[in-house]
N, CA and C atoms as an extended XYZ file, in Angstrom:
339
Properties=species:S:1:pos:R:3:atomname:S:1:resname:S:1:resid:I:1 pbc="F F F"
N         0.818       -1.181        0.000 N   UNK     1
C         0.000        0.000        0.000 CA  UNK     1
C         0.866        1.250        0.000 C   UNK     1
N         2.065        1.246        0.272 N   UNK     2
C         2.665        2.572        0.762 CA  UNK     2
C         3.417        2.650       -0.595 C   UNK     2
N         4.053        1.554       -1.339 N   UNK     3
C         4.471        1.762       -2.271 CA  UNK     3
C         3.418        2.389       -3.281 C   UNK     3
N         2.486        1.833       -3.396 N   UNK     4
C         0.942        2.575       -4.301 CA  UNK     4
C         0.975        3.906       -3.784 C   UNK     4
N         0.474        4.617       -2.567 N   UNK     5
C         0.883        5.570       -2.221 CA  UNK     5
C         1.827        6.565       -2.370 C   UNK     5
N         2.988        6.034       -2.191 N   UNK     6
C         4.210        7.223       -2.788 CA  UNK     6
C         3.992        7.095       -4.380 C   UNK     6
N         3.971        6.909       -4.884 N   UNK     7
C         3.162        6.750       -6.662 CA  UNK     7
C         2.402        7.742       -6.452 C   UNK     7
N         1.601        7.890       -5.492 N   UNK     8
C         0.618        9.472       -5.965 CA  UNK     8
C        -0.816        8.792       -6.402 C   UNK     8
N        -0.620        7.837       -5.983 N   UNK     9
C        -2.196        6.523       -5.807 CA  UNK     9
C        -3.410        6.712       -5.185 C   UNK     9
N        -4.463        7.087       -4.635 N   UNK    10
C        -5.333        6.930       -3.364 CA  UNK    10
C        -5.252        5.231       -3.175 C   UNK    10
N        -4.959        5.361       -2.407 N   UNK    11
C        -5.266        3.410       -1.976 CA  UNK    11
C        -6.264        3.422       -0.723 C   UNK    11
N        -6.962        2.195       -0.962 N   UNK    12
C        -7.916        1.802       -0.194 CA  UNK    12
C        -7.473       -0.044        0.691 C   UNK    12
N        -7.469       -0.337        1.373 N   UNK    13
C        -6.735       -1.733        1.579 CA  UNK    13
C        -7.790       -2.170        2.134 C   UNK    13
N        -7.842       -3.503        2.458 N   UNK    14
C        -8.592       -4.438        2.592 CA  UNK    14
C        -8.157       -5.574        3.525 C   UNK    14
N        -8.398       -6.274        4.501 N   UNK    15
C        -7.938       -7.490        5.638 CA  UNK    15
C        -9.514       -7.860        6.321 C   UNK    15
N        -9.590       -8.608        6.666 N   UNK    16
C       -11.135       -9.658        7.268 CA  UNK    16
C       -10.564       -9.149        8.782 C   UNK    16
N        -9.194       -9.708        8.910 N   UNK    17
C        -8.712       -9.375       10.355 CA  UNK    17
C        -8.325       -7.813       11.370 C   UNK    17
N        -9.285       -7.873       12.121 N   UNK    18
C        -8.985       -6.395       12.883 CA  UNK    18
C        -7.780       -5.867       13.219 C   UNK    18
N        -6.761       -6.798       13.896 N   UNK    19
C        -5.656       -6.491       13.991 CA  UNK    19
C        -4.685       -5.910       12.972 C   UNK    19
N        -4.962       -6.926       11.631 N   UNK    20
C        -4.219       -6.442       10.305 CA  UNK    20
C        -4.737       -5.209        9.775 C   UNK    20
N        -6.366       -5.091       10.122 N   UNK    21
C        -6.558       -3.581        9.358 CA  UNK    21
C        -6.012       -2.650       10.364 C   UNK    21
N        -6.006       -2.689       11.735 N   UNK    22
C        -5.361       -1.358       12.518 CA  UNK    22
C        -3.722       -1.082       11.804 C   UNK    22
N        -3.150       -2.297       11.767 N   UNK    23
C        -1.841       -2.520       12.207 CA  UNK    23
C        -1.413       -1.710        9.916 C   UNK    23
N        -1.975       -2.138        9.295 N   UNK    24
C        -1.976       -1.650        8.077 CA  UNK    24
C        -1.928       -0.335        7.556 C   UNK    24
N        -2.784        0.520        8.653 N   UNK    25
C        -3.669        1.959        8.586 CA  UNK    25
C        -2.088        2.489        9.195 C   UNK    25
N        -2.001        2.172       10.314 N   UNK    26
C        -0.666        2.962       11.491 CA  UNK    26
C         0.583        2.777       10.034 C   UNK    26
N         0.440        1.840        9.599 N   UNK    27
C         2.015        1.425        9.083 CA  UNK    27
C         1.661        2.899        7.350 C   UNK    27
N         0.983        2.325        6.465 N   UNK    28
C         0.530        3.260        5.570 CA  UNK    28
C         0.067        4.403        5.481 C   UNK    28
N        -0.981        4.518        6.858 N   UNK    29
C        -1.911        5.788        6.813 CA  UNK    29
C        -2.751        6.122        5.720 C   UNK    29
N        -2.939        4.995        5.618 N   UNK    30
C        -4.158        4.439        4.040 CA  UNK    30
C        -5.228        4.016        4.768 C   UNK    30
N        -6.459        4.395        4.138 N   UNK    31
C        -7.652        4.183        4.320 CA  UNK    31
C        -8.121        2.579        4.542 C   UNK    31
N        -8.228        1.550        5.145 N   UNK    32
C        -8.521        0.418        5.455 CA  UNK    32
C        -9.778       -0.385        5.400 C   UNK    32
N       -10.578       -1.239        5.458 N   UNK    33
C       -11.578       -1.800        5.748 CA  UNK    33
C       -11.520       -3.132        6.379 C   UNK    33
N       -12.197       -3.461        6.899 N   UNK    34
C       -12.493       -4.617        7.344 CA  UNK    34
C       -13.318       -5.856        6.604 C   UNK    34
N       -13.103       -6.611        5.621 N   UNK    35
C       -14.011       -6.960        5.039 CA  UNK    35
C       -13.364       -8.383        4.634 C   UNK    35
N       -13.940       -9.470        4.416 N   UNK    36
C       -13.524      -10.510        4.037 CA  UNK    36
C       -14.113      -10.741        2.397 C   UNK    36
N       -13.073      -11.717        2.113 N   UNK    37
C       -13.320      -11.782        0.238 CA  UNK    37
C       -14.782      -12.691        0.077 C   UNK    37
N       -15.214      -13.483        0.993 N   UNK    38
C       -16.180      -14.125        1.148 CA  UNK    38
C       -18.042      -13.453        1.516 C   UNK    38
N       -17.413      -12.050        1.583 N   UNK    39
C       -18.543      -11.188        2.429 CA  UNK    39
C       -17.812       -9.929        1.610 C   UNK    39
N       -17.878       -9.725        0.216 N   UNK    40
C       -17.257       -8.433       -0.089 CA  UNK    40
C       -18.316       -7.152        0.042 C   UNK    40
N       -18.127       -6.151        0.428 N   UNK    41
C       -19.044       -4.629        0.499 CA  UNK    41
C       -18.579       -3.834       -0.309 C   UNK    41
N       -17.648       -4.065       -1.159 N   UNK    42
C       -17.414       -2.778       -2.266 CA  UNK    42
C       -18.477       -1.932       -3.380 C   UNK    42
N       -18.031       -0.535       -3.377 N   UNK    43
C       -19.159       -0.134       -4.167 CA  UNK    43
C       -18.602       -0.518       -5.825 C   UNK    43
N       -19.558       -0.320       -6.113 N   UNK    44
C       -19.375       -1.189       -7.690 CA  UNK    44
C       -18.834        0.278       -8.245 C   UNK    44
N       -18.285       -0.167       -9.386 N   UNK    45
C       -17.648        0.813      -10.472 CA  UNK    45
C       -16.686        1.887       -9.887 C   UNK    45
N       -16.379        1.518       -8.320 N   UNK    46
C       -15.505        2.480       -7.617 CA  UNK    46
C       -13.733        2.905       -7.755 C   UNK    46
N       -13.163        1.300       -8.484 N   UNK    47
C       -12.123        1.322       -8.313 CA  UNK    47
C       -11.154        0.991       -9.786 C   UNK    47
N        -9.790        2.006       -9.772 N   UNK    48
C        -9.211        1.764      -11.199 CA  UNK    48
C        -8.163        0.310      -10.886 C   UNK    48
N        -8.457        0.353      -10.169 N   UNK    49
C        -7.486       -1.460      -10.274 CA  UNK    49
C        -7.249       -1.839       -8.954 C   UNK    49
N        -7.313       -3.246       -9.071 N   UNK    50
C        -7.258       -4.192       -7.502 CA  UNK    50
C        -6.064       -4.958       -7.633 C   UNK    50
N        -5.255       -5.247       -5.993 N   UNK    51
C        -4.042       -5.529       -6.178 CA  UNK    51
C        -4.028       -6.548       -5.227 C   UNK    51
N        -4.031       -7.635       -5.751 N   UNK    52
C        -4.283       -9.308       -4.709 CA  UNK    52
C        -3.246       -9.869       -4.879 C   UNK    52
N        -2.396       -9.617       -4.271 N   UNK    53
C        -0.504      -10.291       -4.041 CA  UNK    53
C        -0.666      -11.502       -3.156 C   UNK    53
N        -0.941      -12.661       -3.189 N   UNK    54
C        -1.380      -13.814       -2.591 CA  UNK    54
C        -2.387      -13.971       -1.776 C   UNK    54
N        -3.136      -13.100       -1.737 N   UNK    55
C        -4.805      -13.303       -1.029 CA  UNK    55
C        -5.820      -13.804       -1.336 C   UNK    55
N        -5.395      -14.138       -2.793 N   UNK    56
C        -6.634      -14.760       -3.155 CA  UNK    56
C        -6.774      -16.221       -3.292 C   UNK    56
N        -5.469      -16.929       -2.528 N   UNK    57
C        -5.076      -18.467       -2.404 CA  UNK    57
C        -6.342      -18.783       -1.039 C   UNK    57
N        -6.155      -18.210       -0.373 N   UNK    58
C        -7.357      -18.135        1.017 CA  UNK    58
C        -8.631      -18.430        0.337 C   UNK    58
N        -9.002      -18.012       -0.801 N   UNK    59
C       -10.484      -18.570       -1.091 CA  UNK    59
C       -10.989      -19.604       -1.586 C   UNK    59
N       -11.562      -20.345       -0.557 N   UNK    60
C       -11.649      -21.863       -1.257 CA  UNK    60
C       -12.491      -22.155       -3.081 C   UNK    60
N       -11.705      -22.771       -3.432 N   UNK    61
C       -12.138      -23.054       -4.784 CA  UNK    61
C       -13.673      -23.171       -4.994 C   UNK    61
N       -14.603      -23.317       -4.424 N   UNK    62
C       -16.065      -22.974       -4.646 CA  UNK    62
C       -16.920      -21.518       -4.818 C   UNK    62
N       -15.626      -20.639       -4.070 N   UNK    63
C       -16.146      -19.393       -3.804 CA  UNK    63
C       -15.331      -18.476       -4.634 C   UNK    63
N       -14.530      -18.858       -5.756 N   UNK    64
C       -13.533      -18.321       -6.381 CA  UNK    64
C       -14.207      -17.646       -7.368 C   UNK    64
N       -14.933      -18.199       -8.223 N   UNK    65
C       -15.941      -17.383       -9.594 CA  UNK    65
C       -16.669      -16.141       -8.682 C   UNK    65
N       -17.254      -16.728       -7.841 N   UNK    66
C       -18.327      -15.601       -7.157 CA  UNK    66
C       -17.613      -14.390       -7.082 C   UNK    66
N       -16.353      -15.070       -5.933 N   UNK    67
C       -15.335      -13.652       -5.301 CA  UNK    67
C       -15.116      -13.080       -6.303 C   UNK    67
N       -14.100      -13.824       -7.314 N   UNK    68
C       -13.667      -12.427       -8.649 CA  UNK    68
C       -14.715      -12.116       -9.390 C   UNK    68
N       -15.743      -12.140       -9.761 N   UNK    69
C       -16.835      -11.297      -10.181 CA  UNK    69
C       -17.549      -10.455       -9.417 C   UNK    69
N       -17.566      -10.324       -7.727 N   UNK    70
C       -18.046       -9.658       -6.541 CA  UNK    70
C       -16.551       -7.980       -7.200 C   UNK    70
N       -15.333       -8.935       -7.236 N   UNK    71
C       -14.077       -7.506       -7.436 CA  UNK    71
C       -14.302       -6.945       -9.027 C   UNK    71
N       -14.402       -7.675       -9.672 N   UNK    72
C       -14.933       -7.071      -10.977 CA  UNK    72
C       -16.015       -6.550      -10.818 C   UNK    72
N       -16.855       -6.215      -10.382 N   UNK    73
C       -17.887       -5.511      -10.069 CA  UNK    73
C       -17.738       -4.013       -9.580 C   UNK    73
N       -16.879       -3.997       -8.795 N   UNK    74
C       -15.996       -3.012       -7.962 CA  UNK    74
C       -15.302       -2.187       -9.184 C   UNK    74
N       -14.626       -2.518      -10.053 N   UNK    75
C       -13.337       -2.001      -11.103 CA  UNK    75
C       -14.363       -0.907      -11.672 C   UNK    75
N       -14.031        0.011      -12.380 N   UNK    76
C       -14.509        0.797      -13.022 CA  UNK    76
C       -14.428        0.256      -14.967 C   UNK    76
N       -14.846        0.413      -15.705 N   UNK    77
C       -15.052        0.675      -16.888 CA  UNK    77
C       -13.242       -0.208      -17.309 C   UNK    77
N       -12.465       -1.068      -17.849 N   UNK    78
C       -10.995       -0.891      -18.527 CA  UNK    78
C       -10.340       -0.894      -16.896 C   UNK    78
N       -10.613       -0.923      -16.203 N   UNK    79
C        -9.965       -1.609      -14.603 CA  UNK    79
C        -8.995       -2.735      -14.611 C   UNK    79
N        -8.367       -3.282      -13.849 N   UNK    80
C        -7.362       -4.293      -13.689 CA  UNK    80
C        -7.692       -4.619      -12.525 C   UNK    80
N        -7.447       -5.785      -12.210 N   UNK    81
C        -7.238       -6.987      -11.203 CA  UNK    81
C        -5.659       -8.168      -11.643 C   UNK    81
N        -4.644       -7.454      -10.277 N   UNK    82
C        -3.551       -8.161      -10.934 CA  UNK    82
C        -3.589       -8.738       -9.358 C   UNK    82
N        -3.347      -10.140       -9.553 N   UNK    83
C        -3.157      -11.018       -8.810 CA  UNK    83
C        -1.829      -12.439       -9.109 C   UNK    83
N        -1.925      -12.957       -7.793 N   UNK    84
C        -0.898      -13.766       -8.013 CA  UNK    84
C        -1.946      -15.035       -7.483 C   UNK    84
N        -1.486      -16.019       -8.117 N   UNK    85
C        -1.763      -17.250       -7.360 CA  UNK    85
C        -0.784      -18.276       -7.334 C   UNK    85
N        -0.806      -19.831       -6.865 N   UNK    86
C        -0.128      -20.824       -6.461 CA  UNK    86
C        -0.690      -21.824       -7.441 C   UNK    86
N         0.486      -21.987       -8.267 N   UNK    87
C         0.233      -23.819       -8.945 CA  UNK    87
C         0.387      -24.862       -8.513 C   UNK    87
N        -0.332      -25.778       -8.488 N   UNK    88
C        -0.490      -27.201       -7.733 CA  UNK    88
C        -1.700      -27.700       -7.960 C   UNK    88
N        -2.095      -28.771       -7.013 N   UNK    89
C        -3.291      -29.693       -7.659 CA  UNK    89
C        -4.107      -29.980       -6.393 C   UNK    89
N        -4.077      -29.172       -5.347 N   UNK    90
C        -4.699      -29.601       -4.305 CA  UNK    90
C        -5.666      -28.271       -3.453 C   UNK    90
N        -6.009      -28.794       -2.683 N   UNK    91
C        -6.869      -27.310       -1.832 CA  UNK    91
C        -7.192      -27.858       -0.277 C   UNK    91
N        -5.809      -27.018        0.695 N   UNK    92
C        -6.058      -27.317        1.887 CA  UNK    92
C        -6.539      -26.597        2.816 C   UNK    92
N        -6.313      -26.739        4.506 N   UNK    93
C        -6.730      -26.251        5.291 CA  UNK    93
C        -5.938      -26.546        6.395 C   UNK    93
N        -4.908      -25.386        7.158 N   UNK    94
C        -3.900      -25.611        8.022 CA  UNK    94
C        -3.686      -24.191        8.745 C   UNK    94
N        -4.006      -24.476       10.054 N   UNK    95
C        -3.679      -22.990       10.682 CA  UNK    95
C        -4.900      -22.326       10.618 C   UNK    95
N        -5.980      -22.840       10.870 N   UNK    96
C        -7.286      -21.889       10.484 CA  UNK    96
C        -7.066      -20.957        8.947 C   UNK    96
N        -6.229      -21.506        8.402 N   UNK    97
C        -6.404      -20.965        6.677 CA  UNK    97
C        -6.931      -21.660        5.591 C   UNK    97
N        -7.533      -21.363        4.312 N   UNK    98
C        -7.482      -22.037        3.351 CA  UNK    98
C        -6.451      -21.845        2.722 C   UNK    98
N        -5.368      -22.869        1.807 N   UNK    99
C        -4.892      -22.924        0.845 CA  UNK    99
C        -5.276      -23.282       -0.256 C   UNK    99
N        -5.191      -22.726       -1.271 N   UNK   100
C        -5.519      -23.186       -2.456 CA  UNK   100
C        -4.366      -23.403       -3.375 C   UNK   100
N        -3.841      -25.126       -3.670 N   UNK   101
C        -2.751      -25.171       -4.553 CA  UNK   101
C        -3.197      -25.866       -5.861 C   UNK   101
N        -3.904      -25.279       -6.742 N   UNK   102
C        -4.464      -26.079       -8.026 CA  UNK   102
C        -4.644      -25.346       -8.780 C   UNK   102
N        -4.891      -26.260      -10.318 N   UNK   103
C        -4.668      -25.668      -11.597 CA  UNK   103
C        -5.937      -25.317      -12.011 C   UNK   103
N        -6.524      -24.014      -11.798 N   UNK   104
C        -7.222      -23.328      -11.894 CA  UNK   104
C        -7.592      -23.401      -13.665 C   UNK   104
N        -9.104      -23.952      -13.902 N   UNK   105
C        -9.583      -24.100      -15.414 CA  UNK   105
C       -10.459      -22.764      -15.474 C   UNK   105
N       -10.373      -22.092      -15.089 N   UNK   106
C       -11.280      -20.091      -14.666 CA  UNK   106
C       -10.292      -19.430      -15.827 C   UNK   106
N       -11.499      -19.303      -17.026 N   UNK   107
C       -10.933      -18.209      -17.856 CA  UNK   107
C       -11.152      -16.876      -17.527 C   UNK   107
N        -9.879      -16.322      -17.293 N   UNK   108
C       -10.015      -14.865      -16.812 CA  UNK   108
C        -9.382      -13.940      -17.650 C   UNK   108
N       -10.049      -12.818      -17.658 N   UNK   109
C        -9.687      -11.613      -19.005 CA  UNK   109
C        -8.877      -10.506      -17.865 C   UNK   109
N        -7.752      -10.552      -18.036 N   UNK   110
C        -6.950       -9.161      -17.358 CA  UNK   110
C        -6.664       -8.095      -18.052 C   UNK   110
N        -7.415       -6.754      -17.690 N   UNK   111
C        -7.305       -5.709      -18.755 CA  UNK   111
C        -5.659       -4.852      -18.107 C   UNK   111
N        -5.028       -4.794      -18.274 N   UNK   112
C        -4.164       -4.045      -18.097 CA  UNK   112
C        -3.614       -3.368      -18.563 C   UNK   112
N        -3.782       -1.609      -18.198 N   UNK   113
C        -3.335       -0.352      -18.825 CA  UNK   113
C        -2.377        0.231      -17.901 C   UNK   113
């Protein structure tokens, strides 16, 4: 976020966990929410691009179409969604987390300007 920020960005960030959104806000001084990818509240057409640097391995493979069409919803008009994910063939659960390690058959269109 702070790197987006010194760019001259407005950033908005995002964590389910209270601790991570306080602890995010103090560190950036970026605007935060509380919200999980499973329960998204974004306003639609609000945002010029979303930035999911391994967060989106946490969503179990049933809830994966929903979630990225809940954030595409969010993008404005020619928006981006750049994300990373994990290749593998499996989908676990360790540490009160989901992992998701599989070969994702989700055709996805990334507009990137």
């Amino acid at each position: 976020m702070v790197v987006f920020k010194d760019q001259g960005h407005q950033v908005i960030g995002l964590d389910a966990t209270p601790a991570f959104v306080k602890m995010a806000q103090q560190v950036s001084g970026c605007e935060v929410w509380q919200q999980s990818f499973l329960n998204l509240k974004l306003p639609p057409k609000s945002f010029d691009g979303i930035f999911a640097n391994a967060s989106l391995i946490h969503i179990p493979r049933a809830a994966m179409v929903r979630v990225l069409k809940d954030l595409k919803r969010s993008l404005v008009s020619n928006g981006a969604i750049v994300m990373s994910m994990i290749r593998g063939d499996h989908e676990g659960y360790s540490a009160g987390l989901t992992h998701n390690h599989h070969i994702y058959e989700y055709k996805i269109t990334l507009y990137l300007y």
